[in-house]
Coordinates of C-alpha atoms and ligand atoms in Angstrom, one line a residue:
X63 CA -91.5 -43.2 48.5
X64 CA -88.7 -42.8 50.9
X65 CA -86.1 -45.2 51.6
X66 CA -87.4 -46.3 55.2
X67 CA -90.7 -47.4 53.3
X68 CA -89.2 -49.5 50.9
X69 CA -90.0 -53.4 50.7
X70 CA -89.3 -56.2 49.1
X71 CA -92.0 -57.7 46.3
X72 CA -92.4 -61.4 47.9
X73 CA -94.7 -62.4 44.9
X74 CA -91.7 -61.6 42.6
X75 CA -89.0 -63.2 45.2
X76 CA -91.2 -66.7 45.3
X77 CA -91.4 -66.3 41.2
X78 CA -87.6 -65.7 41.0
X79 CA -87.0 -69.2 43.6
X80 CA -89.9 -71.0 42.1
X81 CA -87.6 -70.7 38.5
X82 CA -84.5 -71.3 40.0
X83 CA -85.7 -74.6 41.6
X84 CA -86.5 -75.5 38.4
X85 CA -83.3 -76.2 37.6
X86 CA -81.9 -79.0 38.6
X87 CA -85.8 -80.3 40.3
X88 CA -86.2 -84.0 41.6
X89 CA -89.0 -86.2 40.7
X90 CA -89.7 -86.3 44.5
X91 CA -89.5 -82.1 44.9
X92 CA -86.7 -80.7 45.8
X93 CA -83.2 -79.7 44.1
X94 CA -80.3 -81.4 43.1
X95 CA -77.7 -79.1 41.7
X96 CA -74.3 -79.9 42.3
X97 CA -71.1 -77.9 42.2
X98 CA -69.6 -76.8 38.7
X99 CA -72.4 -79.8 37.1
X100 CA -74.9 -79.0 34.0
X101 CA -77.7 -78.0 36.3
X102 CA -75.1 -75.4 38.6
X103 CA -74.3 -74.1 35.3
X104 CA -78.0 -73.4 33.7
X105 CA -78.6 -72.2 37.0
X106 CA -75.4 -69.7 37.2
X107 CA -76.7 -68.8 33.3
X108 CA -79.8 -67.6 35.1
X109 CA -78.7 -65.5 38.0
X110 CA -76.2 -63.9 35.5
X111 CA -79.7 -63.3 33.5
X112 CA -81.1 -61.7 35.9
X113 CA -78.3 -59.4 37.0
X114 CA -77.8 -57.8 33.5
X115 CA -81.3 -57.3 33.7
X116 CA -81.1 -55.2 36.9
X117 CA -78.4 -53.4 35.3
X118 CA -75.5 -55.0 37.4
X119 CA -72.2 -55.1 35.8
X120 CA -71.6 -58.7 36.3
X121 CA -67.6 -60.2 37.1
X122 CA -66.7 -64.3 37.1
X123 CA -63.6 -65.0 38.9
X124 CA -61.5 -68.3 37.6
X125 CA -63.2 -70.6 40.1
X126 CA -66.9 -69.2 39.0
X127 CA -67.8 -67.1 41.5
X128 CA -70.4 -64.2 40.0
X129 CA -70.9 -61.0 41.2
X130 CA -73.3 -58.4 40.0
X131 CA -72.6 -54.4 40.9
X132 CA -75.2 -51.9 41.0
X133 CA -73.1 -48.5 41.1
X134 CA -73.3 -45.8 43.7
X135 CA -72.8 -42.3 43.8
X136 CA -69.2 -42.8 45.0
X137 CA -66.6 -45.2 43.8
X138 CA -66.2 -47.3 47.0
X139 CA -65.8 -49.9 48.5
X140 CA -68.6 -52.6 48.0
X141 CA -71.8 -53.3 50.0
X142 CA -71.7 -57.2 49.2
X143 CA -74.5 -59.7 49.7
X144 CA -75.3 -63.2 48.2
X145 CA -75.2 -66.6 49.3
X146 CA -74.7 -70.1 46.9
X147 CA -76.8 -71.8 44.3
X148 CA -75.1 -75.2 44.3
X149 CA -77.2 -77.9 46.9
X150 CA -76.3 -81.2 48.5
X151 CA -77.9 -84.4 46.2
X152 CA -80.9 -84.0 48.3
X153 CA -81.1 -80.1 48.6
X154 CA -84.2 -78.5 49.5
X155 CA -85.4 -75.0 47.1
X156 CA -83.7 -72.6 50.0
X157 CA -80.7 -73.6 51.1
X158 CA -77.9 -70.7 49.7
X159 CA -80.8 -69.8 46.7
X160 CA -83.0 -67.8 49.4
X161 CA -79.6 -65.2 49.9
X162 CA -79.0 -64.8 46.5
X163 CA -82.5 -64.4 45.0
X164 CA -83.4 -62.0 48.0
X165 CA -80.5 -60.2 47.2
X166 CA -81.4 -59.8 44.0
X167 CA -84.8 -58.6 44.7
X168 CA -83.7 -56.1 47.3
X169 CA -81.3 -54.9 44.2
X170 CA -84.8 -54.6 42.1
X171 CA -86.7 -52.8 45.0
X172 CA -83.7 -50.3 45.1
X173 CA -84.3 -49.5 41.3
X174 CA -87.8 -49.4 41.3
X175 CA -87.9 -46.9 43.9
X176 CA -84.7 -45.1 41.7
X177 CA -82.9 -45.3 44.9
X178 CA -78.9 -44.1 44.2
X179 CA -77.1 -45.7 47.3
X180 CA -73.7 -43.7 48.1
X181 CA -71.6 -46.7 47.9
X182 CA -71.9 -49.7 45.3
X183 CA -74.0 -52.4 46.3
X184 CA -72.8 -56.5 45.1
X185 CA -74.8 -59.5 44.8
X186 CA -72.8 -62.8 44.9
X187 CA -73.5 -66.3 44.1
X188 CA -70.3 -67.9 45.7
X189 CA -69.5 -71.4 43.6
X190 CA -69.4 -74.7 45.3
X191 CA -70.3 -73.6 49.1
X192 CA -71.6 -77.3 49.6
X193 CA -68.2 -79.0 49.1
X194 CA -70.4 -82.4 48.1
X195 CA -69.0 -83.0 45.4
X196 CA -65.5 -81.2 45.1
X197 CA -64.1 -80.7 48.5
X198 CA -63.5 -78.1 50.4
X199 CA -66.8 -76.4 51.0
X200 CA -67.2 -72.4 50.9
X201 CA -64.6 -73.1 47.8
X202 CA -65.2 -70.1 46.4
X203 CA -65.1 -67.7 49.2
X204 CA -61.7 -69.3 50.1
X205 CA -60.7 -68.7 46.3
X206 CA -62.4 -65.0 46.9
X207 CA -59.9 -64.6 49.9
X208 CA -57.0 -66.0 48.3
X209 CA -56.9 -69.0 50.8
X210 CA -57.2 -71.3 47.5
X211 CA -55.3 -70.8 44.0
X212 CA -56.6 -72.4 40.7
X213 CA -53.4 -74.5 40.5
X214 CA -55.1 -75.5 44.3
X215 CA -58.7 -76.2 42.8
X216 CA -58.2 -77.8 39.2
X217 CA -56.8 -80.7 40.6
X218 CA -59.6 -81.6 43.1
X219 CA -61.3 -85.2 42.3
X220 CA -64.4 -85.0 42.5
X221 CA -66.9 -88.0 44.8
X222 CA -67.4 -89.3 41.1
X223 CA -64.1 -89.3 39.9
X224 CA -64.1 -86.6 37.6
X225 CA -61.7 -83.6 37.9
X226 CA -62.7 -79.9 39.0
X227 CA -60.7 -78.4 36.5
X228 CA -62.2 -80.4 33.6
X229 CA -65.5 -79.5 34.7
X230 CA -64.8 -75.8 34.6
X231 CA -63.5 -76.1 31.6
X232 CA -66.2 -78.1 29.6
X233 CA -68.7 -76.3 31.3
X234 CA -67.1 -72.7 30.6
X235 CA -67.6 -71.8 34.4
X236 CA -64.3 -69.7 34.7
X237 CA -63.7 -66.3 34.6
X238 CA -61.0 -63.7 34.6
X239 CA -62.3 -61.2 37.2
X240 CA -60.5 -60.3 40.5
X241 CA -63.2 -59.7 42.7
X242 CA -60.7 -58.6 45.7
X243 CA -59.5 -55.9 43.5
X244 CA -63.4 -54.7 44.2
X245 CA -63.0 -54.0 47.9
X246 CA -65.6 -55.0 50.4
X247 CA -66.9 -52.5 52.8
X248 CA -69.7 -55.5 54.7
X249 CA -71.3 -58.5 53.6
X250 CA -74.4 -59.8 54.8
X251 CA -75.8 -63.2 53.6
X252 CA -79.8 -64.1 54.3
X253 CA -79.7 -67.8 55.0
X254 CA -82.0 -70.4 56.7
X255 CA -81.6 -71.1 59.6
X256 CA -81.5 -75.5 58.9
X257 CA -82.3 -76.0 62.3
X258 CA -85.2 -76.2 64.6
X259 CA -84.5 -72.8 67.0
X260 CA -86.4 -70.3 65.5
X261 CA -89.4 -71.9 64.6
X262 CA -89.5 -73.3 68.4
X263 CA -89.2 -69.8 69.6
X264 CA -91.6 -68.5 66.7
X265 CA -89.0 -65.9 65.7
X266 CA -89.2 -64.6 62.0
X267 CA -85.7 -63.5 62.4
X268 CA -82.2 -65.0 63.2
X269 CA -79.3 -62.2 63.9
X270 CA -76.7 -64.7 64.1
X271 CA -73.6 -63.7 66.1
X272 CA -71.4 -66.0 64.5
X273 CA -70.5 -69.8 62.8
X274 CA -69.5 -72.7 64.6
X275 CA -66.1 -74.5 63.4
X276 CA -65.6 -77.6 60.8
X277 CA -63.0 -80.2 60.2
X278 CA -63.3 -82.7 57.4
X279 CA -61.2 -85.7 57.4
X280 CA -61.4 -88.2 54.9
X281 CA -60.2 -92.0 55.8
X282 CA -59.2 -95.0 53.8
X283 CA -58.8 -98.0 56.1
X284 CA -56.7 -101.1 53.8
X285 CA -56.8 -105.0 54.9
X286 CA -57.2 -108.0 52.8
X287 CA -60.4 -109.9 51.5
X288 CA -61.1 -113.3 53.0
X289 CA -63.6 -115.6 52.8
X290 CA -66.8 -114.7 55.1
X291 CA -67.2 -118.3 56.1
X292 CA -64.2 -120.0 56.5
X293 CA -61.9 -117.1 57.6
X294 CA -61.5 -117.5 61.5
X295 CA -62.1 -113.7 62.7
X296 CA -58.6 -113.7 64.7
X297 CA -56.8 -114.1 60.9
X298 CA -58.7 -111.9 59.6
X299 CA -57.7 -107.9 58.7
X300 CA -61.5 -106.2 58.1
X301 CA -61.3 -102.5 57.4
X302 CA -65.3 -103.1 57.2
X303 CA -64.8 -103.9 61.1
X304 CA -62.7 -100.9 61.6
X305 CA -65.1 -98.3 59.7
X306 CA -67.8 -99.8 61.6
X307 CA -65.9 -99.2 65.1
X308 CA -65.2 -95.9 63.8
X309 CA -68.8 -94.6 63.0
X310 CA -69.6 -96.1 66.7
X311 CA -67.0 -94.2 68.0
X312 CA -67.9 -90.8 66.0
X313 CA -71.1 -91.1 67.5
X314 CA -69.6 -90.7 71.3
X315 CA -67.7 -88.0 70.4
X316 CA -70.7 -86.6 69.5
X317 CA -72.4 -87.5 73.1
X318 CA -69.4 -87.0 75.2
X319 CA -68.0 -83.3 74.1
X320 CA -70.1 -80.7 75.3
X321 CA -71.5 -78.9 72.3
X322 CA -70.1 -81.1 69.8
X323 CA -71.7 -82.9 66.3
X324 CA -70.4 -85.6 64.4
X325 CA -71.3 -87.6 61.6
X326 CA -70.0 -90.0 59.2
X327 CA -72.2 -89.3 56.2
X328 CA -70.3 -90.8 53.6
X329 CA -68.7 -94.7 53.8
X330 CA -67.8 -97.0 51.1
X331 CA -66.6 -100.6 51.0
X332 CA -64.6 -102.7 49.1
X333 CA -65.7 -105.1 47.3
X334 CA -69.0 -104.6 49.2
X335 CA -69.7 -108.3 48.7
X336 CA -72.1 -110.3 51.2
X337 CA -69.6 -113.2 51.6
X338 CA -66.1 -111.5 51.4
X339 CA -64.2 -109.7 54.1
X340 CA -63.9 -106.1 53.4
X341 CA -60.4 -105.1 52.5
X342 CA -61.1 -101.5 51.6
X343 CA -62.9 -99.0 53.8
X344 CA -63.3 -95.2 52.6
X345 CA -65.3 -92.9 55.1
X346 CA -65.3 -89.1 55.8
X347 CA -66.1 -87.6 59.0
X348 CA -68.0 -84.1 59.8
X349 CA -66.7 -82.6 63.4
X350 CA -68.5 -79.1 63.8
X351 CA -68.2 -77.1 67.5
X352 CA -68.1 -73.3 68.5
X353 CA -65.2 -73.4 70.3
X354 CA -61.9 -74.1 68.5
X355 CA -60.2 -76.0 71.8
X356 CA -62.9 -78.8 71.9
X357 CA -63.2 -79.3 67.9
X358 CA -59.4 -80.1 68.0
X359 CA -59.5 -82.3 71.0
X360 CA -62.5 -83.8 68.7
X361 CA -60.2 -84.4 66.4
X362 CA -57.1 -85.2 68.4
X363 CA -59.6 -88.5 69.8
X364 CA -61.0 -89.5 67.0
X365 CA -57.4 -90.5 65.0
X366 CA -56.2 -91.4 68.5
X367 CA -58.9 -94.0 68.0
X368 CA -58.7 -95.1 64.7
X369 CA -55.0 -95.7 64.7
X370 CA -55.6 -97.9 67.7
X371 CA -58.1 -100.0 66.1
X372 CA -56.6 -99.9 62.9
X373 CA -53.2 -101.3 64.7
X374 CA -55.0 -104.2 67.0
X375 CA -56.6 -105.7 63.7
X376 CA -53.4 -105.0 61.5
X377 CA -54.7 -102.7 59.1
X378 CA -53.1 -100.2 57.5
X379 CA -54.9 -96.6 57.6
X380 CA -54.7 -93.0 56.1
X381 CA -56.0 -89.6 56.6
X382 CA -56.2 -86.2 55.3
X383 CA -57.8 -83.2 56.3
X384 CA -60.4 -82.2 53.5
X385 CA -61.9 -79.0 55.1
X386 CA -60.6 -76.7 58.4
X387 CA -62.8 -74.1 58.9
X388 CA -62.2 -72.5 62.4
X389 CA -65.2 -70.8 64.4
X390 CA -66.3 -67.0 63.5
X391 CA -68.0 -64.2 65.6
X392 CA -69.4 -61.9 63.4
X393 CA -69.3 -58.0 63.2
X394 CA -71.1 -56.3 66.0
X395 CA -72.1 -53.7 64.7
X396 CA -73.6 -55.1 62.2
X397 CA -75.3 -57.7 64.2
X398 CA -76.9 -54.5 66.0
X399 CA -78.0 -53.0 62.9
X400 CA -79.5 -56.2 61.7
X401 CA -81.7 -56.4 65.1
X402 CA -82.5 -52.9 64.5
X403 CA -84.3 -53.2 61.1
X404 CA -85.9 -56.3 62.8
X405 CA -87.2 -54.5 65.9
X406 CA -87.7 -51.2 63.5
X407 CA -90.1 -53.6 61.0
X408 CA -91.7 -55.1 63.3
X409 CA -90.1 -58.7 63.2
X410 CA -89.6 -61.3 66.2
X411 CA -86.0 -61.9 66.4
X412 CA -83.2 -63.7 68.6
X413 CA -79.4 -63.8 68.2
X414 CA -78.3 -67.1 67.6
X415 CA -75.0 -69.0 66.3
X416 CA -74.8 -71.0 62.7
X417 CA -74.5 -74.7 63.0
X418 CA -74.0 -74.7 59.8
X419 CA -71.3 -73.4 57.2
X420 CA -71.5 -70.6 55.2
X421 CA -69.6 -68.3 53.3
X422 CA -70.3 -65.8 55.8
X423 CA -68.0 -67.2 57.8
X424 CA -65.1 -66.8 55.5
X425 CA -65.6 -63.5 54.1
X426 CA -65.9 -62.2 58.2
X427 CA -62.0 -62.7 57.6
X428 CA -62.2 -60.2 54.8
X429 CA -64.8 -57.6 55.8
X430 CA -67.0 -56.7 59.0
X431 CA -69.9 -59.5 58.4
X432 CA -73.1 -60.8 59.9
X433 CA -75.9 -63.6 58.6
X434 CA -79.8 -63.2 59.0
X435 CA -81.6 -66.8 59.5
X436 CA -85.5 -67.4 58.9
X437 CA -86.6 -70.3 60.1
X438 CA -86.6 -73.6 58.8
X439 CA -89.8 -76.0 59.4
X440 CA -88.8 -78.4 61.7
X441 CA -85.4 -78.0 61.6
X442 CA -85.1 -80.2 58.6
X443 CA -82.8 -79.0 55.3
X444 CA -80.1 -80.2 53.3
X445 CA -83.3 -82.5 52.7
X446 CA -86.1 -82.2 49.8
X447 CA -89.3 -81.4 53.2
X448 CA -86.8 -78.0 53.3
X449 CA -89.3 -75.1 53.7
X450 CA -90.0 -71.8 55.6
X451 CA -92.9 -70.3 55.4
X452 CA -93.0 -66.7 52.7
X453 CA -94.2 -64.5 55.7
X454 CA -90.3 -65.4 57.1
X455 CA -89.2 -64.9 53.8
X456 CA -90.4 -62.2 53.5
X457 CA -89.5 -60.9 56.8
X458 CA -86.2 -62.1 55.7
X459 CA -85.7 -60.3 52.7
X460 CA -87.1 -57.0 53.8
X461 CA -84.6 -57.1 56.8
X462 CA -81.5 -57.8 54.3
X463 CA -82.7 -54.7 52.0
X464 CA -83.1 -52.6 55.0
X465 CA -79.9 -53.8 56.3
X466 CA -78.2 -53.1 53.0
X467 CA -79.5 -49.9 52.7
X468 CA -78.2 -48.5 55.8
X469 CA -74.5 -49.7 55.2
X470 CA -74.7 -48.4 51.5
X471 CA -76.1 -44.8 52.6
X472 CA -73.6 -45.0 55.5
X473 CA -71.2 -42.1 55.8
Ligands
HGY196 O1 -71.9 -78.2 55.5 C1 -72.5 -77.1 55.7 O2 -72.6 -76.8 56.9 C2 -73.0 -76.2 54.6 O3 -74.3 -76.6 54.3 N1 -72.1 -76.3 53.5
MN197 MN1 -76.1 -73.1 52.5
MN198 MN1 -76.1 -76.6 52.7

């Protein structure tokens, strides 16, 4: 069989994601495996598995990361794909598992057809890319590109309390590999899309041109509890009042900046009683936009706002920056040879931009990079409904191998 007939076995790839979301499975369907937990562990264990069985040399970095190598004929730099295996608490079975079990299988349909690529091709399963649990997300791709040390990382507190490093550690996570010291020649991750374009269009295919940008910033409002009944409200200092004003506030930046999304997904009170004033307030805001100038003006309003608020009721208010990713344009050639393999296989595509985060968009600072999408039914992941249908998967897959292919034969 030559090289151009090669595919991918789709009744293998749904096997492989059928025993991954296994791991870490919710009564309700769907996956919860979260960064450096039991479940992201047993399901590390299993992608490790499954690259010693392709015949990968495998490499774990000291913040997890795992990559496996599949040699080629020359020692050069590496052909890299891969995507995450950790998920939000409600993840669906694709989100980051599609790009590494894909990748995998494209690995497999290379040695079934005893294909010897002239340069090395890498799978990677990036730790922590969700940033859930243990903030910053695309942790490990920052650790990969040095943007992060371990004396960084260890420290982290995690949403429950607990400490990164103590995870790693109980959990036997961390390895001693320098995965730089590799060298990258591309990487191309296979993701879905999580939004509702593609299907829309009826494209199989996403060539995304690039990631849009994301600030995190965490905020802990303090004031005093007071009695809900008695307390008249102009004596009264209610960082429940402020959060509130806040989320309003984060919803007409949203409405007001042209191609701009915001969301408070996480907000705690304390002591979250019915009849007490609030004297605590702990929320985190999500600002994504494509162009860098209107996600710091974003920004720039948003703690405009909440110092005013916080100063007219007398509150006292903190923030810190937990994620700063800025916005990405991928590699173009590789964008062209990704719509080529489409067009050449026979798969309805369109170039679109991520709205969502992905390692992608860190390692385009460290190699020439591009993303392929599939479509995501009704827009809807980072939610246990998450699915795409396998004929995109499969599309998917077979565009990654091709894609992979061409950049590991290319001279
Ligand atoms: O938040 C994101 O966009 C990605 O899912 N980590
Ligand atoms: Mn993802
Ligand atoms: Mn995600």
């Amino acid at each position: 069989m030559s090289p151009e007939q090669l595919s991918i076995d789709i009744k293998h790839l749904q096997a492989s994601l059928a025993e991954l979301a296994r791991i870490g499975s919710l009564p309700s369907g769907g996956v919860c495996r979260l960064a450096f937990s039991p479940e992201d562990k047993a399901g590390r264990e299993l992608v490790a598995s499954r690259m010693h069985a392709l015949g990968l040399s495998v490499h774990v970095d000291g913040i997890g990361n795992i990559m496996g190598v599949r040699e080629g004929r020359e020692a050069g730099p590496v052909v890299l794909t891969g995507s995450h295996i950790d998920t939000v608490a409600t993840g669906g079975v694709l989100d980051g598992s599609l790009g590494v079990v894909a990748a995998l299988e494209a690995v497999a349909a290379l040695n079934e057809a005893g294909v010897k690529t002239r340069l090395p091709v890498g799978v990677i399963s990036f730790a922590n890319e969700e940033g859930a649990r243990f903030m910053p997300d695309m942790m490990g791709s920052l650790f990969l590109r040095g943007d992060l040390t371990m004396e960084d990382l260890r420290p982290i507190a995690g949403i429950d309390g607990t400490m990164l490093g103590d995870d790693l550690d109980q959990y036997g996570m961390s390895g001693n590999a320098n995965l730089s010291s590799f060298g990258f020649h591309s990487f191309v991750e296979l993701h879905i899309e999580q939004g509702p374009i593609l299907e829309r269009e009826n494209k199989s295919i996403g060539v995304v041109e690039g990631v849009q940008g994301i600030k995190w910033i965490e905020f802990r409002i303090e004031g005093s509890t007071a009695h809900a009944g008695t307390t008249p409200i102009e004596l009264r200092r209610d960082a429940g009042y402020v959060a509130g004003a806040a989320v309003e506030f984060v919803r007409s930046l949203a409405t007001e900046i042209e191609n701009q999304r915001a969301t408070v997904g996480s907000l705690t009170l304390s002591p979250n009683l019915v009849n007490v004033v609030a004297e605590e307030a702990r929320f985190t805001v999500d600002l994504r936009n494509p162009d860098a100038k209107r996600l710091l003006h974003a920004e720039k309003k948003l703690l405009e706002f909440a110092e005013a608020k916080a100063a007219a009721e007398g509150v006292g208010m903190e923030h810190r920056s937990r994620a700063d990713v800025a916005p990405v344009e991928f590699d173009p050639q590789i964008i062209a040879l990704i719509e080529a393999k489409a067009e050449s296989l026979g798969y309805a595509s369109r170039r679109i931009i991520s709205g969502a985060g992905h390692d992608a968009q860190i390692m385009a600072d460290v190699c020439p990079t591009a993303m392929i999408f599939v479509p995501s039914r009704g827009g809807i992941s980072h939610n246990i409904q998450e699915y795409t249908a396998a004929r995109d998967i499969e599309a998917g897959a077979n565009v990654l191998l091709h894609t992979l292919l061409a950049l590991a034969q290319s001279e």
